[in-house]
Coordinates of C-alpha atoms and ligand atoms in Angstrom, one line a residue:
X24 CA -30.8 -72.8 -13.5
X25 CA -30.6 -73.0 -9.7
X26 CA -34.3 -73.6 -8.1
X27 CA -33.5 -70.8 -5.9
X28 CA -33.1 -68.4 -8.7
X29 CA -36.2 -69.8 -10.7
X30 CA -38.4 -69.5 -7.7
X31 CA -36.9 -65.9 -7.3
X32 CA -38.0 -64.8 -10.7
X33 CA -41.2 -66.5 -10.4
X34 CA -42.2 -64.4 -7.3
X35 CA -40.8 -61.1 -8.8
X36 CA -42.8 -62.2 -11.9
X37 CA -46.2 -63.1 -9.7
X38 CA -45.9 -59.6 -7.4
X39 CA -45.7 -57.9 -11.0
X40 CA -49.0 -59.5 -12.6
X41 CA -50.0 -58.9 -8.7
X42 CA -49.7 -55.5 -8.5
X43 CA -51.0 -55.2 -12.3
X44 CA -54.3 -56.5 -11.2
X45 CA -54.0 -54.0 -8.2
X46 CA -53.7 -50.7 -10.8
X47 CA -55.8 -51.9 -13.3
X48 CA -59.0 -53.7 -11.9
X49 CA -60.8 -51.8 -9.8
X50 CA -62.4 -54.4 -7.1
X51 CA -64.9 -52.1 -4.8
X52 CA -66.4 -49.2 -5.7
X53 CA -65.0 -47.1 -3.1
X54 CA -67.5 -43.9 -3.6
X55 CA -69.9 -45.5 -0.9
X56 CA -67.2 -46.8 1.2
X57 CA -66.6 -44.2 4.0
X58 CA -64.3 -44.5 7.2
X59 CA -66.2 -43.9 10.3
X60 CA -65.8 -43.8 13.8
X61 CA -67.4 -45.5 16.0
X62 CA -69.6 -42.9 17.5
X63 CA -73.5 -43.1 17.1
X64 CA -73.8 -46.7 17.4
X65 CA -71.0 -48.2 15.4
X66 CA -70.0 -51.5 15.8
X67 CA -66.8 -53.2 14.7
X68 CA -67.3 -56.6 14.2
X69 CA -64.3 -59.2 14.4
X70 CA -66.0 -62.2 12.7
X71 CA -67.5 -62.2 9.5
X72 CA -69.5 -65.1 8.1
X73 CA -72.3 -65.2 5.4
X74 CA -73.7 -68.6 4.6
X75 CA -70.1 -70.0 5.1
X76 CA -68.8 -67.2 2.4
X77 CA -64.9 -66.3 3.0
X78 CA -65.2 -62.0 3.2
X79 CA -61.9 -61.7 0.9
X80 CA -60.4 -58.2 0.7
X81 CA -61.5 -56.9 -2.8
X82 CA -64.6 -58.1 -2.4
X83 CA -67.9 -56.2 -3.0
X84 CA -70.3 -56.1 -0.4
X85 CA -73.8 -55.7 -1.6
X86 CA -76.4 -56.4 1.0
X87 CA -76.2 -56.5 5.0
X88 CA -78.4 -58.6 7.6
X89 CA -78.2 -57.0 10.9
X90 CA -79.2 -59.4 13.5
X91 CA -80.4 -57.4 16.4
X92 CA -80.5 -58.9 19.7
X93 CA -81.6 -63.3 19.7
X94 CA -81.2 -64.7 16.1
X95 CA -85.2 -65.5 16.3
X96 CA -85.6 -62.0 16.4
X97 CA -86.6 -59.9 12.9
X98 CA -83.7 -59.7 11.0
X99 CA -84.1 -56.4 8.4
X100 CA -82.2 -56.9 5.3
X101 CA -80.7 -54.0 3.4
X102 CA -80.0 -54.1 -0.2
X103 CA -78.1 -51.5 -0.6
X104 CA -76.3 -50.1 1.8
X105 CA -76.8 -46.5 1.1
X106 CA -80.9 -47.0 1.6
X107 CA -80.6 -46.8 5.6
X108 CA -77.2 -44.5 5.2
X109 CA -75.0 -47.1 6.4
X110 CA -71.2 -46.8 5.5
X111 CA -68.8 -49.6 5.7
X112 CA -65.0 -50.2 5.8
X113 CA -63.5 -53.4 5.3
X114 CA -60.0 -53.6 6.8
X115 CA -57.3 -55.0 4.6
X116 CA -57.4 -57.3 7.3
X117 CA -60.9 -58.6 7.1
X118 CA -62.1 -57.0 10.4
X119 CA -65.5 -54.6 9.0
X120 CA -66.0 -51.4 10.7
X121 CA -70.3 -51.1 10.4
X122 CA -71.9 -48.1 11.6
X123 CA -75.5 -47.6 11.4
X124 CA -78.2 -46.0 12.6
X125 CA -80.6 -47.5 14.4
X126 CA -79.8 -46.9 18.2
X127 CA -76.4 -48.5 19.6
X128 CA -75.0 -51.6 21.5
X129 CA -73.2 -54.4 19.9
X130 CA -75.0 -56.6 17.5
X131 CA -73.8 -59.2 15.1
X132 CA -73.7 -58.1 11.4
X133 CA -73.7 -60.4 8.5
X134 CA -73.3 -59.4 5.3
X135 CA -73.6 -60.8 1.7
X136 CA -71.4 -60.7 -0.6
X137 CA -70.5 -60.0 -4.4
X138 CA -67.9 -62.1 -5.6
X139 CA -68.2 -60.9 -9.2
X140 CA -65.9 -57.9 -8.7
X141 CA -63.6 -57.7 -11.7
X142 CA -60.2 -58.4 -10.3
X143 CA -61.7 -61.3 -7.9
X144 CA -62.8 -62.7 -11.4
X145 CA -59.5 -62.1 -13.1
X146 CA -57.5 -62.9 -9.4
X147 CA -59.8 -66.7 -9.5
X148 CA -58.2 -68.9 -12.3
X149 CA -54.2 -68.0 -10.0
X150 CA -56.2 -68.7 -7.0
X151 CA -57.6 -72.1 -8.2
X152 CA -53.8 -73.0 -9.4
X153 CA -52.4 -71.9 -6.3
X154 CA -54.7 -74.2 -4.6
X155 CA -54.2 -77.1 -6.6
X156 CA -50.5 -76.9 -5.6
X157 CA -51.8 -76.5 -1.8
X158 CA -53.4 -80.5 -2.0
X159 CA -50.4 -81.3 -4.1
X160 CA -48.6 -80.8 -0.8
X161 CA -51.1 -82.2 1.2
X162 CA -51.6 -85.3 -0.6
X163 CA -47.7 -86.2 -0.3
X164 CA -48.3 -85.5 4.1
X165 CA -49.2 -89.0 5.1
X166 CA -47.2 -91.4 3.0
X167 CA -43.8 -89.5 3.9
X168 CA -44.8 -89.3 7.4
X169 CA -45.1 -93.3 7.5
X170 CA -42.5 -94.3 5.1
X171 CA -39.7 -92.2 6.5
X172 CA -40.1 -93.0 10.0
X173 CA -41.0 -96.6 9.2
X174 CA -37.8 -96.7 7.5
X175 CA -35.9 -94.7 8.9
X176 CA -36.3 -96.7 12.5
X177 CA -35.4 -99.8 10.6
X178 CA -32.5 -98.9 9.3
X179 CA -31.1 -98.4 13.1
X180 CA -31.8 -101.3 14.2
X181 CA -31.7 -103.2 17.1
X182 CA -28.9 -104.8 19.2
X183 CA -27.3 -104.0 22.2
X184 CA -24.7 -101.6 21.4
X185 CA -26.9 -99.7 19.1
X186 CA -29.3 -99.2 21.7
X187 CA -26.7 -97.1 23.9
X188 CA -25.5 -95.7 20.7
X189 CA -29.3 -95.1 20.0
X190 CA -30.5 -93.7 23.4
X191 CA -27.4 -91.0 23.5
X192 CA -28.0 -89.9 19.5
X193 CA -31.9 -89.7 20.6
X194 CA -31.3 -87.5 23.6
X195 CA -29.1 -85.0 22.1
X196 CA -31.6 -85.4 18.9
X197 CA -34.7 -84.0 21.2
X198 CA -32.4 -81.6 23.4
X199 CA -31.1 -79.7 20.8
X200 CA -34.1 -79.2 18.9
X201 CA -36.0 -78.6 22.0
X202 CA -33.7 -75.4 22.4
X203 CA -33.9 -74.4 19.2
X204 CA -37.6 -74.3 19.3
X205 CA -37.6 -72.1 22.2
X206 CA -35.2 -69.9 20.8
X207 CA -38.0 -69.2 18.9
X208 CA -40.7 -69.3 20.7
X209 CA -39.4 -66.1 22.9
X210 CA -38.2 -64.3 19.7
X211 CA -41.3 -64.5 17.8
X212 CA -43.4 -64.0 21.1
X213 CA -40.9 -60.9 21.5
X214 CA -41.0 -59.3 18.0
X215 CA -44.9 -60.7 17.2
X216 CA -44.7 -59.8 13.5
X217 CA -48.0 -61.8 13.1
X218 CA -50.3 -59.7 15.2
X219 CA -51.8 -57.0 13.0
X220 CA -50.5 -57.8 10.1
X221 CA -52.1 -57.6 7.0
X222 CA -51.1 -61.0 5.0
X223 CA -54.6 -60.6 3.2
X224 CA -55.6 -64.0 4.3
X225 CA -59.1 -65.4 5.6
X226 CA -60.0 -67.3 8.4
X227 CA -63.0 -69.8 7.5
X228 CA -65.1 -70.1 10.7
X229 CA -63.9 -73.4 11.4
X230 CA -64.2 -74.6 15.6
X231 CA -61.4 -74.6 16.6
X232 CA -60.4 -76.2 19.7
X233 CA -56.9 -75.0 20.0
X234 CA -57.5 -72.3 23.4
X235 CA -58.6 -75.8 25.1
X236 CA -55.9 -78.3 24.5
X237 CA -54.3 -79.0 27.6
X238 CA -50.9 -80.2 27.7
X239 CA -51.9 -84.3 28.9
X240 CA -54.5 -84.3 26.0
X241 CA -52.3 -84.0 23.4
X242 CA -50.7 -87.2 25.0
X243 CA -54.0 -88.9 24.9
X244 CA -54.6 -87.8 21.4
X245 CA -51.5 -89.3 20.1
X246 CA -52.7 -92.8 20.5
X247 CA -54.9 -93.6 17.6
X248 CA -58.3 -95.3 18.0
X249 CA -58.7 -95.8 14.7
X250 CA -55.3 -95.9 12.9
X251 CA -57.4 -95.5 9.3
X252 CA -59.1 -92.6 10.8
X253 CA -55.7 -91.1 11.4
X254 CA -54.2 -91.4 8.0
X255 CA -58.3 -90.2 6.7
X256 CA -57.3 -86.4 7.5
X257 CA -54.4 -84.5 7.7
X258 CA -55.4 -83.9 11.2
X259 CA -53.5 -86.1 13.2
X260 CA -50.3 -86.1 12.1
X261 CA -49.1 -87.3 15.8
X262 CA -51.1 -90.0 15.8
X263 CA -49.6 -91.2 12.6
X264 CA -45.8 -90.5 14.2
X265 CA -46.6 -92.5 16.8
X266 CA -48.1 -95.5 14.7
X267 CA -45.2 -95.3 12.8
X268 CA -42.7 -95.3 15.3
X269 CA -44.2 -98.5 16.7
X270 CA -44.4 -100.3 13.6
X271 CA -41.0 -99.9 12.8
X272 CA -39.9 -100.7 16.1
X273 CA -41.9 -103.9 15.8
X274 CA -40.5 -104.6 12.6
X275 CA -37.1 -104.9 14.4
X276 CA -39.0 -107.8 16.6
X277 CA -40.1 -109.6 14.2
X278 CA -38.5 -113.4 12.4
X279 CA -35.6 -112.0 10.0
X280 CA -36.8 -113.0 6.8
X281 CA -40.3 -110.8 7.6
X282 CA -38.2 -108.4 9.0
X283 CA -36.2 -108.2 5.3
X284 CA -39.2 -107.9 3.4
X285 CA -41.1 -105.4 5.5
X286 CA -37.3 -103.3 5.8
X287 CA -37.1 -103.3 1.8
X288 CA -41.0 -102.5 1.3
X289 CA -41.1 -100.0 3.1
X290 CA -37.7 -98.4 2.3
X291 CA -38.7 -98.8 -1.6
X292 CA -42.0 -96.8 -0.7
X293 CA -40.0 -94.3 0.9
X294 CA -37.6 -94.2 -2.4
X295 CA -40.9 -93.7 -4.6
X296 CA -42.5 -90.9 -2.4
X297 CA -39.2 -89.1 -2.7
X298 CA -39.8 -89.0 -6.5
X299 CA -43.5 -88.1 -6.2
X300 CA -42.3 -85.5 -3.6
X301 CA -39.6 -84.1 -6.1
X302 CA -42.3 -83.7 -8.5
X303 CA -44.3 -81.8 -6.5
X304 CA -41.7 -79.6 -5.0
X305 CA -40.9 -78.7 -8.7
X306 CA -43.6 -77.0 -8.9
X307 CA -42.9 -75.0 -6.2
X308 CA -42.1 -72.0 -8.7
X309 CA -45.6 -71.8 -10.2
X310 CA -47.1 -72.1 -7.2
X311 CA -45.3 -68.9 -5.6
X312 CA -46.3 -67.5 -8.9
X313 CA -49.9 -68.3 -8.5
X314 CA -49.9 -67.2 -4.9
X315 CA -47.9 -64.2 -4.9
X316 CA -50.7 -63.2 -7.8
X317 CA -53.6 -63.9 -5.7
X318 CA -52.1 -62.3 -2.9
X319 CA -50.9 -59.1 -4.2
X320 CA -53.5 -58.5 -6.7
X321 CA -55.7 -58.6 -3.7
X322 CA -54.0 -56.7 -1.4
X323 CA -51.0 -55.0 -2.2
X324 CA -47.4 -55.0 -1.2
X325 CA -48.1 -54.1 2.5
X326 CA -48.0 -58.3 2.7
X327 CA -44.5 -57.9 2.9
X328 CA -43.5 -56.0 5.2
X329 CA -44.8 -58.4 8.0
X330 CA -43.6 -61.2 6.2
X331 CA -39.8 -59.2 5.9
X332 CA -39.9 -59.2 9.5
X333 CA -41.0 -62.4 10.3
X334 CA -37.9 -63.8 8.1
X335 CA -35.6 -61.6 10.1
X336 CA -37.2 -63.3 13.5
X337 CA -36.5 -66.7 11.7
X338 CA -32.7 -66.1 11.3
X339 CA -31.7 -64.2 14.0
X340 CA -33.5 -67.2 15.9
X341 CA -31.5 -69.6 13.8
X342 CA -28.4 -67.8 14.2
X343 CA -28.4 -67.7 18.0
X344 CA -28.8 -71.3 17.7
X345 CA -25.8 -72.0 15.4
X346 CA -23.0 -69.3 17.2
X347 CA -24.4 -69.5 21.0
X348 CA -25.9 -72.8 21.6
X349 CA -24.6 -75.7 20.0
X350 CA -21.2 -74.1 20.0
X351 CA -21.6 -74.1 23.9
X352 CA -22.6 -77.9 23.8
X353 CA -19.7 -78.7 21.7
X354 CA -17.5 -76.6 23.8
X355 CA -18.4 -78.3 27.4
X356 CA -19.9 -81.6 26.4
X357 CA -17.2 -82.6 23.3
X358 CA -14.5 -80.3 24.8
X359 CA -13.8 -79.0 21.0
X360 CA -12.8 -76.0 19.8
X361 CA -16.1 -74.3 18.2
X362 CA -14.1 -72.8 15.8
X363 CA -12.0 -75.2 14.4
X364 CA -14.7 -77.3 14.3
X365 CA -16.9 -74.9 11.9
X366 CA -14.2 -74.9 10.0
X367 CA -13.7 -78.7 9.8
X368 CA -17.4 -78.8 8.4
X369 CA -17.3 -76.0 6.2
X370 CA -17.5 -77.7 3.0
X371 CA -20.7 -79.6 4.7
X372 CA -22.1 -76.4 6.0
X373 CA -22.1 -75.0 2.0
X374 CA -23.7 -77.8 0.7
X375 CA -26.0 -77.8 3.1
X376 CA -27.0 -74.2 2.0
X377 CA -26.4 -74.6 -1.4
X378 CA -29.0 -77.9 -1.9
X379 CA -31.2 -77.1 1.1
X380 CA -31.2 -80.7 1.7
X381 CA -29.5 -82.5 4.4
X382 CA -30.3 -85.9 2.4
X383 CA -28.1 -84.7 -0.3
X384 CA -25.7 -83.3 1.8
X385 CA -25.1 -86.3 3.8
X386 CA -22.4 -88.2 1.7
X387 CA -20.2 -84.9 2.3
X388 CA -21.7 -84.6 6.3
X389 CA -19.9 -88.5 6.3
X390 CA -17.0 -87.4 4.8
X391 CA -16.3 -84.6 6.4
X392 CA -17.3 -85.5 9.9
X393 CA -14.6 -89.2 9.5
X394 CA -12.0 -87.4 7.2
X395 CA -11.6 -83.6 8.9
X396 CA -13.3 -84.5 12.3
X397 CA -11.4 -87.8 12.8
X398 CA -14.7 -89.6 14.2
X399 CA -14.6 -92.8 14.3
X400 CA -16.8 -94.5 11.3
X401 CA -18.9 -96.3 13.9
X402 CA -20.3 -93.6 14.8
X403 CA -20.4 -91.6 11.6
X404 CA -22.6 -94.4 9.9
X405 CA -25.0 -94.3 13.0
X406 CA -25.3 -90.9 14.4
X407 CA -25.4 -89.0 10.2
X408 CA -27.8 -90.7 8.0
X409 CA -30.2 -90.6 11.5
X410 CA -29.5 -86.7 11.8
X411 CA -30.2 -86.3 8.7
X412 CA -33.5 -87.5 8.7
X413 CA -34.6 -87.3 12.2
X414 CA -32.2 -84.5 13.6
X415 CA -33.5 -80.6 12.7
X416 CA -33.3 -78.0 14.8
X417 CA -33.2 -75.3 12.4
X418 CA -36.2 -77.0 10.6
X419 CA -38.3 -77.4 14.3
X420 CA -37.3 -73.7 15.2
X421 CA -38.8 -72.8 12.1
X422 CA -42.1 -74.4 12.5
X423 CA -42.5 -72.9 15.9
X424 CA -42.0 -69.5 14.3
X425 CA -44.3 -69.7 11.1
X426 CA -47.2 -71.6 13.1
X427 CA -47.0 -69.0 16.0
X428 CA -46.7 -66.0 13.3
X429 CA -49.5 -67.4 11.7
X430 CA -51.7 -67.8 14.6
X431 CA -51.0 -64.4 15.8
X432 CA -52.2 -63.2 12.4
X433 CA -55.2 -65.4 12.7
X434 CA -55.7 -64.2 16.5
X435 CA -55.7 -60.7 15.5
X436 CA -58.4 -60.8 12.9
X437 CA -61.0 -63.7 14.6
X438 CA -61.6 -64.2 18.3
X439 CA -61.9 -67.8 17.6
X440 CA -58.4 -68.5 17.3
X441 CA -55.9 -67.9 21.3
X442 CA -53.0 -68.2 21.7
X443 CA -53.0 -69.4 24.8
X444 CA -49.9 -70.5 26.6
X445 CA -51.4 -73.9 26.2
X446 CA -51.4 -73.9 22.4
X447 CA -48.3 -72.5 22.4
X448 CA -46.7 -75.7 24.2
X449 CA -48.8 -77.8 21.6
X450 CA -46.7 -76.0 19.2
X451 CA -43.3 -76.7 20.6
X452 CA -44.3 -80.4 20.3
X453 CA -45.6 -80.8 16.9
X454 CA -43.0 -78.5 15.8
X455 CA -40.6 -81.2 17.6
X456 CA -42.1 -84.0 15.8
X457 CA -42.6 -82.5 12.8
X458 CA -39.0 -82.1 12.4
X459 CA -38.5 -85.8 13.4
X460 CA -41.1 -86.4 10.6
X461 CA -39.9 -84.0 7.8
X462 CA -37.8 -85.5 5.4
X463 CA -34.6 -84.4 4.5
X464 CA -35.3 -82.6 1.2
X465 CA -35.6 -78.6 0.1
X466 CA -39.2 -77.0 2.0
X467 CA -39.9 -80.5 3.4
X468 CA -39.9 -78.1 6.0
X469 CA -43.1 -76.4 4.4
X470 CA -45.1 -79.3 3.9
X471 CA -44.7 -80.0 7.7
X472 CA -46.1 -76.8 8.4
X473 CA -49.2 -77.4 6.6
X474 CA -49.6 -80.8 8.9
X475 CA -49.3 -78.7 12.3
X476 CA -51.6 -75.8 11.1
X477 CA -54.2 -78.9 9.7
X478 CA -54.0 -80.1 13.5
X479 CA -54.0 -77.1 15.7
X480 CA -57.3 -76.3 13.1
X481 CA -55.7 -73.2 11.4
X482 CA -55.9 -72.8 7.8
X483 CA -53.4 -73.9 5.6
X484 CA -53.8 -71.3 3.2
X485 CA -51.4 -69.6 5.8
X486 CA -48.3 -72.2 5.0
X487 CA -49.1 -71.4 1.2
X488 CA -48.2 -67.3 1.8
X489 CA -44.9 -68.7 4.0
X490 CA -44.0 -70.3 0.3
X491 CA -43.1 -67.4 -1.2
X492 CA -40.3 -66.7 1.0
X493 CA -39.3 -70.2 2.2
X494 CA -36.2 -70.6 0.0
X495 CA -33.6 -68.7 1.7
X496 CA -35.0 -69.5 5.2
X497 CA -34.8 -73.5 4.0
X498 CA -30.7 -73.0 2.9
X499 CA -30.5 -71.5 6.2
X500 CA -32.2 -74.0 9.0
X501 CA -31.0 -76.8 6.2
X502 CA -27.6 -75.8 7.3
X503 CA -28.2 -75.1 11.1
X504 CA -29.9 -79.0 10.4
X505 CA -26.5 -80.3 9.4
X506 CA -24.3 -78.2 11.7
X507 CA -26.2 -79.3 14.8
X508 CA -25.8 -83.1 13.2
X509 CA -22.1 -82.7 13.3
X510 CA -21.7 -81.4 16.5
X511 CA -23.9 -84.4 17.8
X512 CA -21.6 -86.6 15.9
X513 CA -18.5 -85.0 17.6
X514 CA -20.5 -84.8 21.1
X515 CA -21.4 -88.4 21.3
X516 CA -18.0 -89.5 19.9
X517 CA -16.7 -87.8 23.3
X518 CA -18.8 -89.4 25.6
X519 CA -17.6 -92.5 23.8
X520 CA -14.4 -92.0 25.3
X521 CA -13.2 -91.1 21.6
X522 CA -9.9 -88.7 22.0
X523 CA -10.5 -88.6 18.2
X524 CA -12.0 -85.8 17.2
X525 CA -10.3 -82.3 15.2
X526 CA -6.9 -84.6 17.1
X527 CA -3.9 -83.7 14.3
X528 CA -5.1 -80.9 13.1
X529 CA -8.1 -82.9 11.2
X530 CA -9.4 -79.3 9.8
X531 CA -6.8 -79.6 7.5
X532 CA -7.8 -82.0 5.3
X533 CA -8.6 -81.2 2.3
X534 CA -12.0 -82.2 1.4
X535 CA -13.6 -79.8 -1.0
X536 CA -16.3 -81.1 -2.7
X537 CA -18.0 -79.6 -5.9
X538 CA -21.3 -78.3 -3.8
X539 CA -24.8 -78.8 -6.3
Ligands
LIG10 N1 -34.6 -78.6 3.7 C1 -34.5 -79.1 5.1 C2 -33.5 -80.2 5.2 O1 -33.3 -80.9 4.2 C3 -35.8 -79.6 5.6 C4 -36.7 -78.4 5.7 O2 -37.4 -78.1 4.7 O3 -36.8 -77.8 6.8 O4 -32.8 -80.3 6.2

């Protein structure tokens, strides 16, 4: 069976169990839960810690610690919440309305917590898989990073004609993905489907320096100290890009016969993390499972409708991309017909969707691009197996989306987390280098995700929710991926002074290959 249909059934089979747990388990008893106002001293309180205890929805709350004025000050601790009158309502969204009454003004409320609600205790064991899947991911982070950039700048090589081959492919690499990650900045920052939502998720009170970052520190930060303390967390991803992108490059400086070994170790490693990597990612089906359980069971179906819009943000951003922008490139800058080109790469475009991987799609990408396009193979060797790894603007537009959802979520519910226009340019550059970083296989996409939300210190439980509806988004940026590498292909063959490509009708050709 196709993965995308297993992981389909898999989440229609985890919202069912879900909403089962929803019907059947009752997780608060709701006769002393009351809305209120805020009138008579009510308080709503944003932030809500208890000796480092995540307030999940569905859990019980069973005692209440109201801090009134310095933290030294006498704390009175209530038992139950009824002794003193108190009501409480806790938001699907974490935020706890608390009104009481002794006197008004704001004061900080922390409350204890009963985990041992039924449907917390059924929801756990689905929980505790979901997150083993999570450091699954997480584990793979740091050897893919290294190993496909270490190789992957090897395998260009050095030599003067390669460099100007190099420095054109690298340009329209970064240009193109730059616009395609600001196609989605302003749609996500126009539609905001993250703020308000209620995805159900928690934010740990972790510091979180993101509201501070100015832009010339994230340069600073991307130079390692400590290279061992880089690869020690999945914190700083950049600082691992950059290492990596040195080392390569040094490789390519170094005697030949070194240079052969170091080229062949480290593409090997790359070979065997693909394997580990396809063992994860065939997981991928239980995991949705697992989460869309946890999710729903805890609070209901109205995760979706947030997450259906933030899909449509994703491809309408990804679709101005494909039929406005590059089109225009290829138009002014390769002087080709848009059209006929599409065309031309059709059967490239469906494998594309059809795999989600522009690794496996690049043998057709080749094909198609020399045989239809009529590019010369010069450039076809160089300029597609380095899109395919290092060129993705549908996979950079949609990290910029799904970080920037997720922190509007996260911004909404805890005033710890801005997003300032500052973090928002940090996102546009991680989401650029983690497209330069993600490797060319189905949701490598995801696991990315997880390294920019690690490093802008949002939790990651976040890119887990995203899972469940990554699979048509990934056939869809795979193939913006892939389209944008053709049009680069055709683009720099131009400015090679080729007269080659689409000449004599290449869209003709018939190439049809049998797509996965
Ligand atoms: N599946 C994508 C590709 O192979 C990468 C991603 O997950 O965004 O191009």
């Amino acid at each position: 069976m196709k993965v995308h249909w297993k992981i389909l059934i898999w989440l229609v089979a985890g919202a069912l169990v879900g909403s089962l747990f929803q019907l059947m388990l009752e997780a608060t008893p709701t006769s002393n839960i009351v809305v209120q106002n805020q009138d008579g001293g009510g308080v709503v309180v944003s932030k809500v810690t208890s000796g480092g205890v995540k307030l999940t929805p569905g859990q019980i709350i069973v005692g209440l610690v109201l801090d009134r004025g310095t933290p030294d000050e006498k704390k009175i601790s209530i038992n139950s919440t009824e002794t003193y009158g108190a009501t409480i309502l806790q938001a699907a969204n974490g935020d706890v309305v608390w009104h009481q009454l002794f006197g008004g003004g704001i004061q900080p409320v922390t409350l204890s917590i009963d985990s041992s609600s039924p449907r917390v205790k059924w929801i756990r064991p689905f929980s505790f898989a979901a997150d083993m899947f999570l450091r699954l991911l997480k584990m793979l982070i740091v050897p893919i990073i290294l190993t496909s950039i270490i190789s992957g700048v090897v395998g260009v090589g050095s030599g003067r004609d390669l460099r100007r081959l190099g420095t054109k492919t690298f340009i329209y690499y970064i240009s193109t993905s730059l616009l395609a990650i600001v196609t989605g900045l302003v749609l996500i920052n126009a539609v905001q489907p993250g703020t308000d939502a209620k995805l159900g998720l928690s934010y740990d009170d972790r510091f979180s320096d993101v509201a501070e970052t100015s832009f010339f520190d994230v340069f600073l930060r991307m130079i390692p100290s400590n290279i061992f303390e880089s690869f020690g967390d999945n914190i700083n991803m950049l600082q691992v890009i950059f290492f990596a992108l040195l080392f390569g490059y040094s490789i390519l400086h170094v005697k030949s016969d070194y240079q052969q070994n170091m080229k062949q170790f480290f593409e090997a490693a790359f070979e065997v993390m693909m394997k580990l990597a396809g063992f994860v990612l065939s997981l991928i089906p239980y995991g949705v499972f697992c989460l869309l359980v946890k999710v729903i069971g805890l609070t209901g179906f109205e995760v979706f409708k947030p997450l259906g819009i933030y899909m449509i943000t994703v491809v309408a951003a990804l679709f101005i991309h494909s039929v406005v922008t590059l089109p225009l490139l290829l138009k002014f800058f390769g002087k080709i017909s848009p059209i006929r080109w599409f065309k031309a790469m059709s059967p490239a475009l469906i494998t594309a969707y059809s795999t989600s991987s522009s690794s496996m799609t690049l043998p057709v990408t080749m094909e198609v691009v020399e045989k239809r396009g009529k590019v010369s193979n010069r450039i076809v060797s160089f300029v597609q197996p380095l899109g395919a790894t290092i060129n993705m603007d549908g996979t950079a537009l949609y990290e910029c989306v799904g970080v920037i959802f997720l922190a509007q979520y996260y911004s909404s519910i805890t005033p710890d987390v801005a997003l300032t226009f500052g973090s928002q340019i940090l996102v546009v550059f991680m989401a650029l280098m983690a497209s330069i970083g993600a490797a060319g296989i189905p949701s490598a996409g995801l696991i990315m995700m997880v390294t920019i939300l690690s490093a802008l210190n949002l939790p990651v439980e976040g890119a887990a929710l995203l899972l469940a509806v990554d699979r048509p988004l990934d056939m869809l940026r795979t193939m913006t991926n892939v389209w944008s590498d053709t049009c680069g292909a055709a683009i720099i063959a131009r400015s090679e002074g080729e007269d080659g490509p689409l000449h004599a009708g290449g869209d003709e050709s018939p190439v049809a290959p049998d797509t996965a």
